[in-house]
Amino acid sequence: MHFETPWEERPANSTEVLWRYSKNPIIHRHAIPSSNSIFNSAVVPYTDGFAGVFRCDNRSVQMNIHAGFSKDGLQWQIDHDPIQMLAGNTELLHSDYKYDPRVTKIEDRYWITWCNGYYGPTIGIAYTEDFRQFYQCENAFLPFNRNGVLFPRKINGMYAMLSRPSDNGHTPFGDIYISYSPDMMFWGKHRMVMQPAPFVESGWQSTKIGAGPTPIPTDEGWLMIYHGVIHTCNGFRYAVGAALLEMERPENVLYRSRRYLMTPEVPYETTGDVPNVVFPCAAIHDDDGKIAIYYGAADTVTCLAFGYISEIIQFLKEDTL
Ligand code: BMA
């Protein structure tokens, strides 16, 4: 598989560790006929281009996930119809809604995790080999849970998933846990990874946090990009941070950014259905250490930001919690 990471150089006048794509948003809210908004979506290299799973809320504001394809990772063709799940390791295809997908390649399969409506939000799992036929598996957890993110390989022989136990609404708390599974059916060995930061230490992540893209293996540990939330007098504000987790024991946090990497600043992030949200769900990276982060902006559109893995790690170490 050959791919070129979507890329644009850092603007000459910028010192940011992550910089935004000049043509953001890459996917507009009405990119398919039925959509109210397309955001918080996940993409991976696939064949000679890219494939993805997109969160499309329709004009009844029903939340669902749609497959999509792209040659360059920038221009996307998104299926007009939502993914229809087939039975994988379960007959239970119950799903009141689907949102915030992540896609993780593990060995020869692409695994999708998402927030699945089953008497409240929990973590749905499915796999596909071709982004045409998707096989739904057992939900990973009891409700209520969100932000289920798989690691791209087994750890000590087990599948591993980050998640964020939550409540049935706009949860005012939230910690990142890790859980393990021998078979993608039964999940256990739950361990705490990270909690919100003390307000006086790092206010932007003081209310709740949740894992974003699939963690990236580096020489120094797993690079986990995550979102952090502060509760302001105008509601929640979602920003982006990163941490390094120990390779064989990712429940151990090595470094964690005190400063945010990115916070809602530009109009497509501060204005939309839910203002002041940047919500990363995927990252494409290559051997040169370039990274392209896909994020939802203001719960309305899908955007891209770029950076270098080495600079992100440097940034964490300079000022760690
Ligand atoms: C979370 C999820 C996300 C959303 C965020 C901000 O609880 O619903 O899909 O982006 O809130 O509204």
mmCIF file of C-alpha atoms and ligand atoms in Angstrom:
data_model
loop_
_atom_site.group_PDB
_atom_site.id
_atom_site.type_symbol
_atom_site.label_atom_id
_atom_site.label_comp_id
_atom_site.label_asym_id
_atom_site.label_seq_id
_atom_site.Cartn_x
_atom_site.Cartn_y
_atom_site.Cartn_z
ATOM 1 C CA MET A 1 0.000 0.000 0.000
ATOM 2 C CA HIS A 2 1.426 3.342 -1.007
ATOM 3 C CA PHE A 3 0.021 6.635 0.099
ATOM 4 C CA GLU A 4 1.061 10.241 0.435
ATOM 5 C CA THR A 5 -0.005 11.877 3.680
ATOM 6 C CA PRO A 6 -2.225 14.855 2.859
ATOM 7 C CA TRP A 7 0.059 17.800 3.452
ATOM 8 C CA GLU A 8 0.563 21.523 3.333
ATOM 9 C CA GLU A 9 3.676 23.235 4.695
ATOM 10 C CA ARG A 10 3.508 25.305 7.853
ATOM 11 C CA PRO A 11 2.795 28.922 6.873
ATOM 12 C CA ALA A 12 5.956 31.029 6.939
ATOM 13 C CA ASN A 13 4.581 33.323 9.632
ATOM 14 C CA SER A 14 3.440 30.488 11.946
ATOM 15 C CA THR A 15 5.159 28.957 14.969
ATOM 16 C CA GLU A 16 2.259 26.611 15.755
ATOM 17 C CA VAL A 17 2.984 22.930 16.402
ATOM 18 C CA LEU A 18 -0.265 22.134 14.550
ATOM 19 C CA TRP A 19 -1.356 24.327 11.694
ATOM 20 C CA ARG A 20 -4.682 24.330 9.892
ATOM 21 C CA TYR A 21 -5.179 23.458 6.236
ATOM 22 C CA SER A 22 -5.686 26.647 4.262
ATOM 23 C CA LYS A 23 -8.666 25.141 2.425
ATOM 24 C CA ASN A 24 -10.589 24.050 5.528
ATOM 25 C CA PRO A 25 -13.206 22.797 5.863
ATOM 26 C CA ILE A 26 -12.465 19.861 3.584
ATOM 27 C CA ILE A 27 -16.007 18.498 3.945
ATOM 28 C CA HIS A 28 -18.891 20.914 4.041
ATOM 29 C CA ARG A 29 -22.060 20.378 5.992
ATOM 30 C CA HIS A 30 -24.117 19.683 2.860
ATOM 31 C CA ALA A 31 -21.623 17.406 1.089
ATOM 32 C CA ILE A 32 -24.354 14.788 0.623
ATOM 33 C CA PRO A 33 -27.990 15.590 -0.161
ATOM 34 C CA SER A 34 -29.415 14.421 3.183
ATOM 35 C CA SER A 35 -26.877 15.960 5.529
ATOM 36 C CA ASN A 36 -27.304 18.641 8.150
ATOM 37 C CA SER A 37 -23.646 18.288 9.115
ATOM 38 C CA ILE A 38 -20.625 16.006 8.526
ATOM 39 C CA PHE A 39 -17.999 16.064 11.258
ATOM 40 C CA ASN A 40 -16.114 13.934 13.848
ATOM 41 C CA SER A 41 -15.093 11.437 11.159
ATOM 42 C CA ALA A 42 -12.297 8.898 10.649
ATOM 43 C CA VAL A 43 -10.112 8.011 7.667
ATOM 44 C CA VAL A 44 -7.291 5.545 6.888
ATOM 45 C CA PRO A 45 -4.996 4.772 3.940
ATOM 46 C CA TYR A 46 -6.772 2.207 1.758
ATOM 47 C CA THR A 47 -5.646 0.584 -1.532
ATOM 48 C CA ASP A 48 -4.123 3.396 -3.602
ATOM 49 C CA GLY A 49 -5.873 6.150 -1.670
ATOM 50 C CA PHE A 50 -7.975 6.545 1.438
ATOM 51 C CA ALA A 51 -11.245 5.294 2.890
ATOM 52 C CA GLY A 52 -13.232 6.609 5.791
ATOM 53 C CA VAL A 53 -16.293 6.437 7.960
ATOM 54 C CA PHE A 54 -18.123 9.723 8.320
ATOM 55 C CA ARG A 55 -20.522 10.994 10.891
ATOM 56 C CA CYS A 56 -23.448 12.429 8.983
ATOM 57 C CA ASP A 57 -26.345 13.889 10.878
ATOM 58 C CA ASN A 58 -29.345 14.137 8.552
ATOM 59 C CA ARG A 59 -31.963 16.852 8.379
ATOM 60 C CA SER A 60 -34.066 15.098 10.978
ATOM 61 C CA VAL A 61 -30.865 15.253 13.066
ATOM 62 C CA GLN A 62 -30.597 11.492 13.166
ATOM 63 C CA MET A 63 -26.980 10.497 13.664
ATOM 64 C CA ASN A 64 -25.448 7.856 11.442
ATOM 65 C CA ILE A 65 -22.186 6.740 9.850
ATOM 66 C CA HIS A 66 -21.478 6.608 6.112
ATOM 67 C CA ALA A 67 -18.545 5.144 4.177
ATOM 68 C CA GLY A 68 -16.447 7.353 1.899
ATOM 69 C CA PHE A 69 -13.464 7.174 -0.435
ATOM 70 C CA SER A 70 -10.769 9.563 -1.605
ATOM 71 C CA LYS A 71 -7.727 9.524 -3.846
ATOM 72 C CA ASP A 72 -5.827 12.247 -1.976
ATOM 73 C CA GLY A 73 -7.410 12.397 1.490
ATOM 74 C CA LEU A 74 -8.704 15.884 0.728
ATOM 75 C CA GLN A 75 -11.567 15.431 -1.700
ATOM 76 C CA TRP A 76 -14.067 12.834 -0.571
ATOM 77 C CA GLN A 77 -16.941 10.931 -2.123
ATOM 78 C CA ILE A 78 -19.269 10.013 0.713
ATOM 79 C CA ASP A 79 -21.979 7.397 0.253
ATOM 80 C CA HIS A 80 -25.425 8.931 0.341
ATOM 81 C CA ASP A 81 -26.796 6.051 2.386
ATOM 82 C CA PRO A 82 -25.666 5.054 5.867
ATOM 83 C CA ILE A 83 -23.696 1.862 6.443
ATOM 84 C CA GLN A 84 -25.991 -1.161 6.775
ATOM 85 C CA MET A 85 -24.460 -3.534 9.273
ATOM 86 C CA LEU A 86 -24.326 -7.297 8.777
ATOM 87 C CA ALA A 87 -24.034 -9.703 11.686
ATOM 88 C CA GLY A 88 -20.427 -10.167 12.835
ATOM 89 C CA ASN A 89 -19.807 -11.933 16.133
ATOM 90 C CA THR A 90 -23.329 -11.085 17.303
ATOM 91 C CA GLU A 91 -26.942 -11.029 16.105
ATOM 92 C CA LEU A 92 -27.496 -7.845 18.116
ATOM 93 C CA LEU A 93 -27.538 -5.093 15.535
ATOM 94 C CA HIS A 94 -29.629 -2.767 17.733
ATOM 95 C CA SER A 95 -28.525 0.789 17.116
ATOM 96 C CA ASP A 96 -30.673 3.809 17.904
ATOM 97 C CA TYR A 97 -27.926 6.065 16.551
ATOM 98 C CA LYS A 98 -24.291 5.996 15.571
ATOM 99 C CA TYR A 99 -21.802 8.819 15.971
ATOM 100 C CA ASP A 100 -18.146 9.804 16.351
ATOM 101 C CA PRO A 101 -16.562 6.843 14.460
ATOM 102 C CA ARG A 102 -12.900 5.847 14.643
ATOM 103 C CA VAL A 103 -11.219 3.458 12.185
ATOM 104 C CA THR A 104 -8.231 1.296 13.121
ATOM 105 C CA LYS A 105 -6.395 -1.196 10.953
ATOM 106 C CA ILE A 106 -5.336 -4.255 12.943
ATOM 107 C CA GLU A 107 -3.659 -6.969 10.909
ATOM 108 C CA ASP A 108 -5.827 -7.418 7.796
ATOM 109 C CA ARG A 109 -9.044 -5.858 9.040
ATOM 110 C CA TYR A 110 -10.314 -2.342 9.478
ATOM 111 C CA TRP A 111 -12.156 -2.012 12.766
ATOM 112 C CA ILE A 112 -14.744 0.681 13.318
ATOM 113 C CA THR A 113 -15.671 1.867 16.783
ATOM 114 C CA TRP A 114 -18.383 4.435 17.407
ATOM 115 C CA CYS A 115 -20.788 5.710 19.968
ATOM 116 C CA ASN A 116 -23.724 3.316 19.591
ATOM 117 C CA GLY A 117 -27.220 3.905 20.896
ATOM 118 C CA TYR A 118 -28.260 0.882 22.942
ATOM 119 C CA TYR A 119 -30.542 2.159 25.697
ATOM 120 C CA GLY A 120 -28.072 5.014 25.948
ATOM 121 C CA PRO A 121 -24.654 5.611 24.428
ATOM 122 C CA THR A 122 -22.117 2.808 24.489
ATOM 123 C CA ILE A 123 -19.250 1.663 22.240
ATOM 124 C CA GLY A 124 -20.202 -0.182 19.044
ATOM 125 C CA ILE A 125 -17.643 -2.269 17.150
ATOM 126 C CA ALA A 126 -17.635 -3.503 13.545
ATOM 127 C CA TYR A 127 -15.074 -4.678 11.061
ATOM 128 C CA THR A 128 -14.713 -4.423 7.308
ATOM 129 C CA GLU A 129 -12.181 -5.449 4.721
ATOM 130 C CA ASP A 130 -13.456 -3.337 1.837
ATOM 131 C CA PHE A 131 -15.538 -0.477 3.302
ATOM 132 C CA ARG A 132 -18.526 -1.989 1.512
ATOM 133 C CA GLN A 133 -19.569 -4.771 3.846
ATOM 134 C CA PHE A 134 -19.426 -4.052 7.545
ATOM 135 C CA TYR A 135 -19.900 -6.671 10.247
ATOM 136 C CA GLN A 136 -21.187 -5.508 13.586
ATOM 137 C CA CYS A 137 -19.831 -7.093 16.749
ATOM 138 C CA GLU A 138 -20.875 -7.050 20.378
ATOM 139 C CA ASN A 139 -20.942 -3.660 22.031
ATOM 140 C CA ALA A 140 -17.760 -3.343 24.068
ATOM 141 C CA PHE A 141 -19.299 -2.018 27.257
ATOM 142 C CA LEU A 142 -22.470 -1.351 29.174
ATOM 143 C CA PRO A 143 -23.986 2.083 28.643
ATOM 144 C CA PHE A 144 -22.944 4.773 29.204
ATOM 145 C CA ASN A 145 -19.702 5.200 27.346
ATOM 146 C CA ARG A 146 -18.244 7.263 24.492
ATOM 147 C CA ASN A 147 -14.972 7.769 22.632
ATOM 148 C CA GLY A 148 -13.970 4.131 22.157
ATOM 149 C CA VAL A 149 -10.599 4.059 20.372
ATOM 150 C CA LEU A 150 -8.707 0.870 19.494
ATOM 151 C CA PHE A 151 -4.928 0.462 19.483
ATOM 152 C CA PRO A 152 -3.582 -0.580 16.054
ATOM 153 C CA ARG A 153 -2.035 -3.778 17.346
ATOM 154 C CA LYS A 154 -2.472 -6.237 20.148
ATOM 155 C CA ILE A 155 -0.687 -5.457 23.396
ATOM 156 C CA ASN A 156 0.563 -8.508 25.263
ATOM 157 C CA GLY A 157 -1.659 -10.664 23.061
ATOM 158 C CA MET A 158 -4.839 -8.679 23.692
ATOM 159 C CA TYR A 159 -6.819 -6.126 21.752
ATOM 160 C CA ALA A 160 -6.773 -2.852 23.650
ATOM 161 C CA MET A 161 -9.294 0.000 23.673
ATOM 162 C CA LEU A 162 -9.432 3.420 25.249
ATOM 163 C CA SER A 163 -12.862 4.653 26.281
ATOM 164 C CA ARG A 164 -14.612 7.269 28.331
ATOM 165 C CA PRO A 165 -17.406 6.162 30.696
ATOM 166 C CA SER A 166 -20.067 8.852 30.617
ATOM 167 C CA ASP A 167 -23.707 9.556 31.375
ATOM 168 C CA ASN A 168 -26.832 9.668 29.227
ATOM 169 C CA GLY A 169 -26.545 13.376 28.383
ATOM 170 C CA HIS A 170 -23.942 16.080 27.987
ATOM 171 C CA THR A 171 -21.687 14.467 30.541
ATOM 172 C CA PRO A 172 -20.087 16.957 32.967
ATOM 173 C CA PHE A 173 -17.208 14.571 33.827
ATOM 174 C CA GLY A 174 -15.062 12.031 32.023
ATOM 175 C CA ASP A 175 -11.859 10.050 32.400
ATOM 176 C CA ILE A 176 -9.987 7.932 29.848
ATOM 177 C CA TYR A 177 -9.765 4.220 30.709
ATOM 178 C CA ILE A 178 -8.164 1.300 28.883
ATOM 179 C CA SER A 179 -9.747 -2.152 28.553
ATOM 180 C CA TYR A 180 -8.477 -5.373 27.018
ATOM 181 C CA SER A 181 -10.085 -8.190 25.040
ATOM 182 C CA PRO A 182 -8.831 -11.562 23.787
ATOM 183 C CA ASP A 183 -11.455 -11.745 21.012
ATOM 184 C CA MET A 184 -13.215 -8.407 20.327
ATOM 185 C CA MET A 185 -16.215 -9.766 22.204
ATOM 186 C CA PHE A 186 -15.426 -9.741 25.910
ATOM 187 C CA TRP A 187 -13.731 -6.673 27.381
ATOM 188 C CA GLY A 188 -12.137 -6.428 30.828
ATOM 189 C CA LYS A 189 -9.023 -5.640 32.816
ATOM 190 C CA HIS A 190 -10.183 -2.033 32.929
ATOM 191 C CA ARG A 191 -7.546 0.449 34.042
ATOM 192 C CA MET A 192 -7.541 4.208 34.515
ATOM 193 C CA VAL A 193 -5.311 6.093 32.090
ATOM 194 C CA MET A 194 -5.967 9.798 32.622
ATOM 195 C CA GLN A 195 -8.377 12.101 34.440
ATOM 196 C CA PRO A 196 -9.255 15.724 33.734
ATOM 197 C CA ALA A 197 -6.526 18.103 34.865
ATOM 198 C CA PRO A 198 -6.897 20.306 37.924
ATOM 199 C CA PHE A 199 -8.441 23.599 36.837
ATOM 200 C CA VAL A 200 -5.513 25.673 38.061
ATOM 201 C CA GLU A 201 -2.988 23.459 36.239
ATOM 202 C CA SER A 202 -4.597 23.249 32.807
ATOM 203 C CA GLY A 203 -8.083 24.706 32.595
ATOM 204 C CA TRP A 204 -8.804 23.683 28.983
ATOM 205 C CA GLN A 205 -8.936 19.996 30.018
ATOM 206 C CA SER A 206 -10.413 20.395 33.488
ATOM 207 C CA THR A 207 -13.979 19.127 32.879
ATOM 208 C CA LYS A 208 -13.575 15.948 30.798
ATOM 209 C CA ILE A 209 -11.225 14.310 28.329
ATOM 210 C CA GLY A 210 -11.602 11.659 25.612
ATOM 211 C CA ALA A 211 -9.269 9.831 23.246
ATOM 212 C CA GLY A 212 -9.238 11.014 19.631
ATOM 213 C CA PRO A 213 -7.433 9.240 16.765
ATOM 214 C CA THR A 214 -6.008 5.732 16.920
ATOM 215 C CA PRO A 215 -2.856 5.983 19.079
ATOM 216 C CA ILE A 216 0.366 6.150 17.064
ATOM 217 C CA PRO A 217 3.367 3.964 17.965
ATOM 218 C CA THR A 218 6.613 5.946 18.326
ATOM 219 C CA ASP A 219 10.064 5.147 19.717
ATOM 220 C CA GLU A 220 9.066 6.815 22.953
ATOM 221 C CA GLY A 221 5.613 5.316 23.481
ATOM 222 C CA TRP A 222 2.086 5.622 22.119
ATOM 223 C CA LEU A 223 1.214 9.109 20.968
ATOM 224 C CA MET A 224 -2.379 9.657 22.043
ATOM 225 C CA ILE A 225 -4.097 12.757 20.705
ATOM 226 C CA TYR A 226 -7.187 13.584 22.733
ATOM 227 C CA HIS A 227 -9.796 16.228 23.317
ATOM 228 C CA GLY A 228 -10.129 18.152 26.530
ATOM 229 C CA VAL A 229 -13.119 20.168 27.668
ATOM 230 C CA ILE A 230 -13.595 23.202 29.895
ATOM 231 C CA HIS A 231 -17.021 24.188 31.189
ATOM 232 C CA THR A 232 -17.356 27.913 30.588
ATOM 233 C CA CYS A 233 -20.246 30.275 31.278
ATOM 234 C CA ASN A 234 -21.166 29.748 27.607
ATOM 235 C CA GLY A 235 -21.055 25.963 27.742
ATOM 236 C CA PHE A 236 -18.371 23.444 26.868
ATOM 237 C CA ARG A 237 -15.269 24.298 24.835
ATOM 238 C CA TYR A 238 -13.407 21.393 23.183
ATOM 239 C CA ALA A 239 -9.647 21.666 22.520
ATOM 240 C CA VAL A 240 -6.936 19.207 21.450
ATOM 241 C CA GLY A 241 -4.000 17.892 23.475
ATOM 242 C CA ALA A 242 -1.650 14.923 23.390
ATOM 243 C CA ALA A 243 0.043 12.460 25.703
ATOM 244 C CA LEU A 244 2.643 9.712 25.459
ATOM 245 C CA LEU A 245 1.654 6.338 26.924
ATOM 246 C CA GLU A 246 3.993 3.516 27.827
ATOM 247 C CA MET A 247 4.256 1.012 24.992
ATOM 248 C CA GLU A 248 3.579 -2.269 26.806
ATOM 249 C CA ARG A 249 1.491 -0.726 29.571
ATOM 250 C CA PRO A 250 -0.432 2.160 28.004
ATOM 251 C CA GLU A 251 -2.233 2.788 31.292
ATOM 252 C CA ASN A 252 1.010 4.498 32.341
ATOM 253 C CA VAL A 253 1.175 8.092 31.135
ATOM 254 C CA LEU A 254 4.725 9.265 30.423
ATOM 255 C CA TYR A 255 4.024 12.840 29.351
ATOM 256 C CA ARG A 256 0.895 14.916 28.930
ATOM 257 C CA SER A 257 0.530 18.353 27.437
ATOM 258 C CA ARG A 258 -0.289 21.111 29.881
ATOM 259 C CA ARG A 259 -0.872 23.474 26.936
ATOM 260 C CA TYR A 260 -3.401 22.687 24.262
ATOM 261 C CA LEU A 261 -2.153 21.938 20.762
ATOM 262 C CA MET A 262 -5.208 23.483 19.155
ATOM 263 C CA THR A 263 -8.304 25.293 20.456
ATOM 264 C CA PRO A 264 -11.303 26.708 18.571
ATOM 265 C CA GLU A 265 -10.113 29.965 17.034
ATOM 266 C CA VAL A 266 -11.221 30.369 13.448
ATOM 267 C CA PRO A 267 -14.806 31.018 12.330
ATOM 268 C CA TYR A 268 -15.583 27.439 11.206
ATOM 269 C CA GLU A 269 -14.587 26.245 14.704
ATOM 270 C CA THR A 270 -16.217 28.986 16.754
ATOM 271 C CA THR A 271 -19.460 29.104 14.749
ATOM 272 C CA GLY A 272 -21.745 26.250 13.796
ATOM 273 C CA ASP A 273 -24.313 23.918 15.305
ATOM 274 C CA VAL A 274 -22.213 23.646 18.477
ATOM 275 C CA PRO A 275 -19.781 26.569 18.695
ATOM 276 C CA ASN A 276 -16.237 26.173 20.015
ATOM 277 C CA VAL A 277 -15.551 22.525 19.272
ATOM 278 C CA VAL A 278 -12.457 20.958 17.704
ATOM 279 C CA PHE A 279 -12.840 17.194 17.928
ATOM 280 C CA PRO A 280 -10.079 14.989 16.411
ATOM 281 C CA CYS A 281 -11.042 11.446 15.355
ATOM 282 C CA ALA A 282 -8.269 10.347 12.959
ATOM 283 C CA ALA A 283 -4.643 10.944 12.044
ATOM 284 C CA ILE A 284 -2.730 9.811 8.986
ATOM 285 C CA HIS A 285 1.019 9.642 9.415
ATOM 286 C CA ASP A 286 3.972 8.388 7.432
ATOM 287 C CA ASP A 287 7.567 7.332 7.945
ATOM 288 C CA ASP A 288 8.780 10.937 7.559
ATOM 289 C CA GLY A 289 6.942 11.768 10.771
ATOM 290 C CA LYS A 290 4.370 13.974 9.082
ATOM 291 C CA ILE A 291 0.887 13.827 10.557
ATOM 292 C CA ALA A 292 -2.471 14.951 9.175
ATOM 293 C CA ILE A 293 -5.166 15.192 11.826
ATOM 294 C CA TYR A 294 -8.838 15.027 10.820
ATOM 295 C CA TYR A 295 -11.148 16.838 13.178
ATOM 296 C CA GLY A 296 -14.740 17.914 13.408
ATOM 297 C CA ALA A 297 -15.281 21.655 13.780
ATOM 298 C CA ALA A 298 -18.268 23.123 15.623
ATOM 299 C CA ASP A 299 -20.191 19.836 15.175
ATOM 300 C CA THR A 300 -20.787 20.950 11.584
ATOM 301 C CA VAL A 301 -17.873 20.345 9.187
ATOM 302 C CA THR A 302 -14.721 18.222 8.825
ATOM 303 C CA CYS A 303 -11.257 19.827 8.812
ATOM 304 C CA LEU A 304 -7.557 19.035 8.641
ATOM 305 C CA ALA A 305 -4.518 20.148 10.616
ATOM 306 C CA PHE A 306 -0.891 19.208 10.021
ATOM 307 C CA GLY A 307 2.212 18.728 12.114
ATOM 308 C CA TYR A 308 5.296 16.644 12.806
ATOM 309 C CA ILE A 309 5.193 13.809 15.319
ATOM 310 C CA SER A 310 8.662 14.746 16.648
ATOM 311 C CA GLU A 311 7.547 18.337 17.298
ATOM 312 C CA ILE A 312 4.399 17.195 19.076
ATOM 313 C CA ILE A 313 6.483 14.959 21.350
ATOM 314 C CA GLN A 314 8.913 17.810 21.975
ATOM 315 C CA PHE A 315 5.954 20.051 22.835
ATOM 316 C CA LEU A 316 4.669 17.546 25.419
ATOM 317 C CA LYS A 317 8.014 17.159 27.084
ATOM 318 C CA GLU A 318 8.645 20.899 27.310
ATOM 319 C CA ASP A 319 5.667 21.423 29.569
ATOM 320 C CA THR A 320 4.131 18.217 30.909
ATOM 321 C CA LEU A 321 1.495 17.670 33.580
HETATM 322 C C1 BMA B 1 -19.840 15.178 22.636
HETATM 323 C C2 BMA B 1 -20.222 14.354 21.427
HETATM 324 C C3 BMA B 1 -19.498 14.860 20.199
HETATM 325 C C4 BMA B 1 -19.622 16.355 20.051
HETATM 326 C C5 BMA B 1 -19.298 17.059 21.349
HETATM 327 C C6 BMA B 1 -19.523 18.547 21.282
HETATM 328 O O1 BMA B 1 -20.570 14.785 23.755
HETATM 329 O O2 BMA B 1 -21.616 14.451 21.222
HETATM 330 O O3 BMA B 1 -20.068 14.263 19.072
HETATM 331 O O4 BMA B 1 -18.731 16.811 19.063
HETATM 332 O O5 BMA B 1 -20.093 16.535 22.383
HETATM 333 O O6 BMA B 1 -20.873 18.842 21.045
#
